[in-house]
Amino acid sequence: MTGMTRWLLLGAAILTEVAASLSLKASLTQPAFLAVVLVGYLAAFACLTLTLRLGMPLGVAYGVWAAAGVALTALLSTLLFAEPLTPLMIGGILLVIVGVLCVELGSRRSHVSAPVEEEA
């Protein structure tokens, strides 16, 4: 259950960070969104902290959090704020996702091949 909980908390960290980032843009014209920015970033870091406490490696957690945040924020800002999403930007997002996937797969492989320490 801990493995699933880690990923659910990481998903919550991603969603709250994206909501906070989008609200930051919205707050430029509607200052009330600053409250969402504050709560969203606090919630994102709290969820990320809990994810790490449950044992997810930092490189994996931060990589997935950052990559998913970049991708979702770029896609949603296109829909919500009519910001451009060029083919070059899409390519960059895909490269970030592939890079994070490599970090995740490398992390799994290191756990499988890591020697088990004996207790004294």
Tab-separated table of N, CA and C in Angstrom:
chain	number	residue	atom	x	y	z
A	1	MET	N	0.823	-1.208	0.000
A	1	MET	CA	0.000	0.000	0.000
A	1	MET	C	0.861	1.264	0.000
A	2	THR	N	2.032	1.195	0.607
A	2	THR	CA	2.900	2.362	0.681
A	2	THR	C	3.317	2.835	-0.699
A	3	GLY	N	3.603	1.890	-1.608
A	3	GLY	CA	3.992	2.266	-2.965
A	3	GLY	C	2.906	3.056	-3.657
A	4	MET	N	1.673	2.608	-3.539
A	4	MET	CA	0.548	3.311	-4.155
A	4	MET	C	0.321	4.653	-3.474
A	5	THR	N	0.473	4.694	-2.164
A	5	THR	CA	0.298	5.942	-1.420
A	5	THR	C	1.321	6.981	-1.862
A	6	ARG	N	2.572	6.543	-2.066
A	6	ARG	CA	3.607	7.473	-2.534
A	6	ARG	C	3.198	8.111	-3.854
A	7	TRP	N	2.731	7.293	-4.793
A	7	TRP	CA	2.358	7.821	-6.113
A	7	TRP	C	1.119	8.704	-6.038
A	8	LEU	N	0.171	8.364	-5.163
A	8	LEU	CA	-1.011	9.214	-4.993
A	8	LEU	C	-0.628	10.567	-4.402
A	9	LEU	N	0.257	10.550	-3.415
A	9	LEU	CA	0.725	11.814	-2.828
A	9	LEU	C	1.511	12.629	-3.847
A	10	LEU	N	2.316	11.965	-4.666
A	10	LEU	CA	3.056	12.678	-5.695
A	10	LEU	C	2.093	13.281	-6.715
A	11	GLY	N	1.046	12.531	-7.060
A	11	GLY	CA	0.021	13.071	-7.960
A	11	GLY	C	-0.654	14.297	-7.367
A	12	ALA	N	-0.932	14.250	-6.072
A	12	ALA	CA	-1.527	15.409	-5.399
A	12	ALA	C	-0.565	16.590	-5.406
A	13	ALA	N	0.725	16.320	-5.207
A	13	ALA	CA	1.730	17.394	-5.246
A	13	ALA	C	1.767	18.038	-6.626
A	14	ILE	N	1.691	17.220	-7.656
A	14	ILE	CA	1.717	17.732	-9.031
A	14	ILE	C	0.482	18.585	-9.302
A	15	LEU	N	-0.677	18.063	-8.968
A	15	LEU	CA	-1.926	18.790	-9.259
A	15	LEU	C	-2.025	20.103	-8.489
A	16	THR	N	-1.601	20.097	-7.228
A	16	THR	CA	-1.678	21.339	-6.453
A	16	THR	C	-0.655	22.361	-6.930
A	17	GLU	N	0.510	21.887	-7.376
A	17	GLU	CA	1.514	22.807	-7.904
A	17	GLU	C	1.056	23.414	-9.223
A	18	VAL	N	0.449	22.613	-10.074
A	18	VAL	CA	-0.067	23.119	-11.352
A	18	VAL	C	-1.195	24.119	-11.099
A	19	ALA	N	-2.081	23.802	-10.174
A	19	ALA	CA	-3.162	24.734	-9.845
A	19	ALA	C	-2.598	26.052	-9.322
A	20	ALA	N	-1.563	25.965	-8.493
A	20	ALA	CA	-0.945	27.188	-7.965
A	20	ALA	C	-0.282	27.995	-9.076
A	21	SER	N	0.406	27.321	-9.986
A	21	SER	CA	1.074	28.025	-11.082
A	21	SER	C	0.064	28.699	-12.004
A	22	LEU	N	-0.997	27.994	-12.333
A	22	LEU	CA	-2.034	28.591	-13.179
A	22	LEU	C	-2.723	29.751	-12.470
A	23	SER	N	-2.916	29.615	-11.171
A	23	SER	CA	-3.531	30.686	-10.393
A	23	SER	C	-2.624	31.906	-10.313
A	24	LEU	N	-1.320	31.676	-10.345
A	24	LEU	CA	-0.381	32.795	-10.349
A	24	LEU	C	-0.607	33.661	-11.583
A	25	LYS	N	-0.797	33.023	-12.721
A	25	LYS	CA	-1.086	33.759	-13.954
A	25	LYS	C	-2.438	34.471	-13.834
A	26	ALA	N	-3.438	33.774	-13.313
A	26	ALA	CA	-4.772	34.365	-13.162
A	26	ALA	C	-4.763	35.541	-12.183
A	27	SER	N	-3.860	35.494	-11.204
A	27	SER	CA	-3.821	36.558	-10.191
A	27	SER	C	-3.339	37.892	-10.761
A	28	LEU	N	-2.756	37.868	-11.946
A	28	LEU	CA	-2.319	39.124	-12.552
A	28	LEU	C	-3.494	40.049	-12.839
A	29	THR	N	-4.641	39.453	-13.139
A	29	THR	CA	-5.841	40.259	-13.397
A	29	THR	C	-6.890	40.129	-12.295
A	30	GLN	N	-6.787	39.060	-11.504
A	30	GLN	CA	-7.739	38.836	-10.419
A	30	GLN	C	-6.958	38.477	-9.155
A	31	PRO	N	-6.589	39.478	-8.361
A	31	PRO	CA	-5.721	39.256	-7.202
A	31	PRO	C	-6.236	38.225	-6.192
A	32	ALA	N	-7.508	37.925	-6.187
A	32	ALA	CA	-8.032	36.925	-5.248
A	32	ALA	C	-7.396	35.552	-5.461
A	33	PHE	N	-6.885	35.304	-6.664
A	33	PHE	CA	-6.239	34.021	-6.952
A	33	PHE	C	-4.925	33.841	-6.185
A	34	LEU	N	-4.405	34.914	-5.599
A	34	LEU	CA	-3.183	34.787	-4.799
A	34	LEU	C	-3.380	33.835	-3.621
A	35	ALA	N	-4.592	33.756	-3.104
A	35	ALA	CA	-4.879	32.810	-2.016
A	35	ALA	C	-4.713	31.371	-2.513
A	36	VAL	N	-5.155	31.099	-3.734
A	36	VAL	CA	-4.997	29.762	-4.316
A	36	VAL	C	-3.511	29.463	-4.541
A	37	VAL	N	-2.757	30.484	-4.954
A	37	VAL	CA	-1.319	30.323	-5.160
A	37	VAL	C	-0.656	29.881	-3.852
A	38	LEU	N	-0.932	30.596	-2.789
A	38	LEU	CA	-0.329	30.298	-1.494
A	38	LEU	C	-0.707	28.897	-1.008
A	39	VAL	N	-1.985	28.589	-0.999
A	39	VAL	CA	-2.453	27.287	-0.523
A	39	VAL	C	-1.932	26.172	-1.439
A	40	GLY	N	-1.948	26.409	-2.739
A	40	GLY	CA	-1.509	25.390	-3.688
A	40	GLY	C	-0.045	25.025	-3.527
A	41	TYR	N	0.819	26.040	-3.407
A	41	TYR	CA	2.240	25.738	-3.244
A	41	TYR	C	2.529	25.088	-1.897
A	42	LEU	N	1.863	25.535	-0.843
A	42	LEU	CA	2.046	24.888	0.462
A	42	LEU	C	1.609	23.430	0.420
A	43	ALA	N	0.465	23.180	-0.201
A	43	ALA	CA	-0.028	21.804	-0.318
A	43	ALA	C	0.910	20.959	-1.177
A	44	ALA	N	1.423	21.538	-2.253
A	44	ALA	CA	2.332	20.797	-3.136
A	44	ALA	C	3.585	20.360	-2.384
A	45	PHE	N	4.188	21.284	-1.639
A	45	PHE	CA	5.405	20.924	-0.908
A	45	PHE	C	5.109	19.973	0.245
A	46	ALA	N	3.951	20.101	0.868
A	46	ALA	CA	3.580	19.161	1.930
A	46	ALA	C	3.416	17.751	1.359
A	47	CYS	N	2.748	17.633	0.227
A	47	CYS	CA	2.560	16.319	-0.395
A	47	CYS	C	3.887	15.746	-0.884
A	48	LEU	N	4.739	16.594	-1.428
A	48	LEU	CA	6.046	16.131	-1.882
A	48	LEU	C	6.884	15.651	-0.697
A	49	THR	N	6.818	16.358	0.411
A	49	THR	CA	7.537	15.951	1.616
A	49	THR	C	7.053	14.593	2.113
A	50	LEU	N	5.739	14.400	2.125
A	50	LEU	CA	5.187	13.116	2.558
A	50	LEU	C	5.598	11.992	1.614
A	51	THR	N	5.651	12.290	0.326
A	51	THR	CA	6.094	11.301	-0.655
A	51	THR	C	7.513	10.844	-0.342
A	52	LEU	N	8.378	11.801	-0.040
A	52	LEU	CA	9.766	11.470	0.293
A	52	LEU	C	9.857	10.708	1.611
A	53	ARG	N	9.031	11.076	2.586
A	53	ARG	CA	9.033	10.372	3.880
A	53	ARG	C	8.636	8.915	3.725
A	54	LEU	N	7.802	8.634	2.731
A	54	LEU	CA	7.379	7.254	2.496
A	54	LEU	C	8.405	6.465	1.679
A	55	GLY	N	9.523	7.094	1.359
A	55	GLY	CA	10.626	6.357	0.772
A	55	GLY	C	10.860	6.503	-0.716
A	56	MET	N	10.115	7.364	-1.398
A	56	MET	CA	10.400	7.540	-2.815
A	56	MET	C	11.721	8.295	-2.955
A	57	PRO	N	12.605	7.822	-3.831
A	57	PRO	CA	13.879	8.520	-4.021
A	57	PRO	C	13.655	9.959	-4.505
A	58	LEU	N	14.479	10.873	-4.008
A	58	LEU	CA	14.343	12.287	-4.345
A	58	LEU	C	14.443	12.533	-5.846
A	59	GLY	N	15.403	11.893	-6.505
A	59	GLY	CA	15.569	12.100	-7.945
A	59	GLY	C	14.331	11.721	-8.729
A	60	VAL	N	13.697	10.646	-8.335
A	60	VAL	CA	12.476	10.196	-9.008
A	60	VAL	C	11.321	11.143	-8.686
A	61	ALA	N	11.113	11.406	-7.407
A	61	ALA	CA	9.985	12.253	-6.998
A	61	ALA	C	10.079	13.641	-7.613
A	62	TYR	N	11.242	14.258	-7.495
A	62	TYR	CA	11.394	15.616	-8.019
A	62	TYR	C	11.320	15.626	-9.545
A	63	GLY	N	11.908	14.625	-10.175
A	63	GLY	CA	11.878	14.553	-11.627
A	63	GLY	C	10.473	14.408	-12.171
A	64	VAL	N	9.706	13.501	-11.597
A	64	VAL	CA	8.328	13.294	-12.043
A	64	VAL	C	7.494	14.539	-11.741
A	65	TRP	N	7.679	15.101	-10.551
A	65	TRP	CA	6.935	16.293	-10.146
A	65	TRP	C	7.210	17.451	-11.101
A	66	ALA	N	8.469	17.677	-11.381
A	66	ALA	CA	8.837	18.790	-12.252
A	66	ALA	C	8.375	18.564	-13.687
A	67	ALA	N	8.613	17.378	-14.218
A	67	ALA	CA	8.247	17.096	-15.611
A	67	ALA	C	6.738	17.143	-15.813
A	68	ALA	N	6.008	16.509	-14.922
A	68	ALA	CA	4.555	16.523	-15.050
A	68	ALA	C	4.020	17.936	-14.860
A	69	GLY	N	4.617	18.678	-13.929
A	69	GLY	CA	4.191	20.061	-13.710
A	69	GLY	C	4.414	20.922	-14.929
A	70	VAL	N	5.580	20.793	-15.553
A	70	VAL	CA	5.876	21.562	-16.766
A	70	VAL	C	4.897	21.203	-17.872
A	71	ALA	N	4.707	19.913	-18.100
A	71	ALA	CA	3.834	19.466	-19.183
A	71	ALA	C	2.386	19.915	-18.962
A	72	LEU	N	1.859	19.661	-17.773
A	72	LEU	CA	0.468	20.039	-17.493
A	72	LEU	C	0.265	21.546	-17.510
A	73	THR	N	1.213	22.289	-16.947
A	73	THR	CA	1.084	23.743	-16.930
A	73	THR	C	1.105	24.297	-18.348
A	74	ALA	N	1.994	23.792	-19.186
A	74	ALA	CA	2.057	24.262	-20.569
A	74	ALA	C	0.770	23.938	-21.324
A	75	LEU	N	0.276	22.723	-21.159
A	75	LEU	CA	-0.955	22.331	-21.861
A	75	LEU	C	-2.163	23.121	-21.362
A	76	LEU	N	-2.286	23.230	-20.055
A	76	LEU	CA	-3.449	23.931	-19.502
A	76	LEU	C	-3.383	25.437	-19.737
A	77	SER	N	-2.191	26.017	-19.754
A	77	SER	CA	-2.102	27.454	-20.027
A	77	SER	C	-2.480	27.751	-21.478
A	78	THR	N	-2.295	26.768	-22.350
A	78	THR	CA	-2.760	26.917	-23.732
A	78	THR	C	-4.281	26.973	-23.759
A	79	LEU	N	-4.904	26.099	-23.001
A	79	LEU	CA	-6.371	26.044	-22.976
A	79	LEU	C	-6.991	27.216	-22.215
A	80	LEU	N	-6.406	27.552	-21.071
A	80	LEU	CA	-7.010	28.576	-20.209
A	80	LEU	C	-6.633	30.002	-20.579
A	81	PHE	N	-5.400	30.193	-21.055
A	81	PHE	CA	-4.916	31.550	-21.297
A	81	PHE	C	-4.535	31.815	-22.757
A	82	ALA	N	-4.842	30.858	-23.617
A	82	ALA	CA	-4.541	30.978	-25.053
A	82	ALA	C	-3.054	31.259	-25.310
A	83	GLU	N	-2.193	30.688	-24.471
A	83	GLU	CA	-0.760	30.823	-24.683
A	83	GLU	C	-0.325	29.843	-25.767
A	84	PRO	N	0.723	30.177	-26.507
A	84	PRO	CA	1.141	29.297	-27.603
A	84	PRO	C	1.758	27.991	-27.100
A	85	LEU	N	1.582	26.963	-27.881
A	85	LEU	CA	2.233	25.678	-27.646
A	85	LEU	C	2.759	25.222	-29.005
A	86	THR	N	4.010	25.530	-29.247
A	86	THR	CA	4.617	25.278	-30.551
A	86	THR	C	5.133	23.843	-30.640
A	87	PRO	N	5.378	23.377	-31.850
A	87	PRO	CA	5.969	22.036	-31.997
A	87	PRO	C	7.299	21.895	-31.248
A	88	LEU	N	8.107	22.945	-31.232
A	88	LEU	CA	9.366	22.889	-30.502
A	88	LEU	C	9.112	22.729	-29.002
A	89	MET	N	8.110	23.423	-28.475
A	89	MET	CA	7.770	23.287	-27.067
A	89	MET	C	7.283	21.874	-26.755
A	90	ILE	N	6.464	21.331	-27.632
A	90	ILE	CA	5.971	19.960	-27.449
A	90	ILE	C	7.145	18.984	-27.451
A	91	GLY	N	8.090	19.187	-28.376
A	91	GLY	CA	9.280	18.343	-28.406
A	91	GLY	C	10.078	18.437	-27.119
A	92	GLY	N	10.220	19.634	-26.587
A	92	GLY	CA	10.927	19.821	-25.324
A	92	GLY	C	10.234	19.122	-24.172
A	93	ILE	N	8.922	19.222	-24.135
A	93	ILE	CA	8.155	18.542	-23.081
A	93	ILE	C	8.356	17.033	-23.181
A	94	LEU	N	8.315	16.516	-24.394
A	94	LEU	CA	8.525	15.074	-24.577
A	94	LEU	C	9.931	14.650	-24.151
A	95	LEU	N	10.928	15.482	-24.436
A	95	LEU	CA	12.290	15.172	-24.007
A	95	LEU	C	12.406	15.150	-22.481
A	96	VAL	N	11.746	16.087	-21.815
A	96	VAL	CA	11.760	16.115	-20.353
A	96	VAL	C	11.116	14.845	-19.807
A	97	ILE	N	9.995	14.443	-20.385
A	97	ILE	CA	9.301	13.235	-19.931
A	97	ILE	C	10.168	12.002	-20.140
A	98	VAL	N	10.827	11.910	-21.289
A	98	VAL	CA	11.710	10.772	-21.560
A	98	VAL	C	12.875	10.774	-20.560
A	99	GLY	N	13.424	11.934	-20.265
A	99	GLY	CA	14.508	12.019	-19.296
A	99	GLY	C	14.084	11.547	-17.919
A	100	VAL	N	12.902	11.944	-17.485
A	100	VAL	CA	12.403	11.520	-16.182
A	100	VAL	C	12.135	10.018	-16.179
A	101	LEU	N	11.639	9.504	-17.272
A	101	LEU	CA	11.418	8.061	-17.382
A	101	LEU	C	12.742	7.308	-17.226
A	102	CYS	N	13.799	7.832	-17.822
A	102	CYS	CA	15.130	7.215	-17.676
A	102	CYS	C	15.586	7.235	-16.219
A	103	VAL	N	15.343	8.335	-15.520
A	103	VAL	CA	15.710	8.418	-14.100
A	103	VAL	C	14.914	7.392	-13.297
A	104	GLU	N	13.617	7.278	-13.573
A	104	GLU	CA	12.757	6.324	-12.864
A	104	GLU	C	13.227	4.890	-13.119
A	105	LEU	N	13.465	4.555	-14.376
A	105	LEU	CA	13.907	3.195	-14.697
A	105	LEU	C	15.281	2.908	-14.100
A	106	GLY	N	16.170	3.886	-14.125
A	106	GLY	CA	17.482	3.717	-13.510
A	106	GLY	C	17.385	3.517	-12.012
A	107	SER	N	16.457	4.210	-11.384
A	107	SER	CA	16.258	4.071	-9.943
A	107	SER	C	15.748	2.674	-9.611
A	108	ARG	N	14.820	2.172	-10.397
A	108	ARG	CA	14.296	0.820	-10.161
A	108	ARG	C	15.395	-0.213	-10.338
A	109	ARG	N	16.193	-0.048	-11.365
A	109	ARG	CA	17.267	-0.999	-11.638
A	109	ARG	C	18.290	-0.995	-10.508
A	110	SER	N	18.588	0.187	-9.942
A	110	SER	CA	19.578	0.250	-8.864
A	110	SER	C	19.056	-0.426	-7.601
A	111	HIS	N	17.733	-0.380	-7.380
A	111	HIS	CA	17.160	-1.064	-6.209
A	111	HIS	C	17.232	-2.571	-6.379
A	112	VAL	N	17.085	-3.042	-7.589
A	112	VAL	CA	17.112	-4.483	-7.860
A	112	VAL	C	18.532	-5.013	-7.729
A	113	SER	N	19.511	-4.241	-8.232
A	113	SER	CA	20.884	-4.739	-8.246
A	113	SER	C	21.703	-4.326	-7.027
A	114	ALA	N	21.145	-3.525	-6.140
A	114	ALA	CA	21.880	-3.076	-4.955
A	114	ALA	C	22.099	-4.261	-4.005
A	115	PRO	N	23.318	-4.397	-3.487
A	115	PRO	CA	23.571	-5.510	-2.542
A	115	PRO	C	22.820	-5.276	-1.234
A	116	VAL	N	22.385	-6.343	-0.649
A	116	VAL	CA	21.679	-6.281	0.625
A	116	VAL	C	22.716	-6.281	1.746
A	117	GLU	N	22.600	-5.288	2.635
A	117	GLU	CA	23.547	-5.194	3.760
A	117	GLU	C	23.094	-6.123	4.871
A	118	GLU	N	24.068	-6.821	5.457
A	118	GLU	CA	23.756	-7.696	6.572
A	118	GLU	C	23.861	-6.923	7.878
A	119	GLU	N	22.980	-7.255	8.810
A	119	GLU	CA	23.030	-6.616	10.118
A	119	GLU	C	24.092	-7.297	10.974
A	120	ALA	N	24.783	-6.508	11.783
A	120	ALA	CA	25.857	-7.054	12.624
A	120	ALA	C	25.328	-7.630	13.889
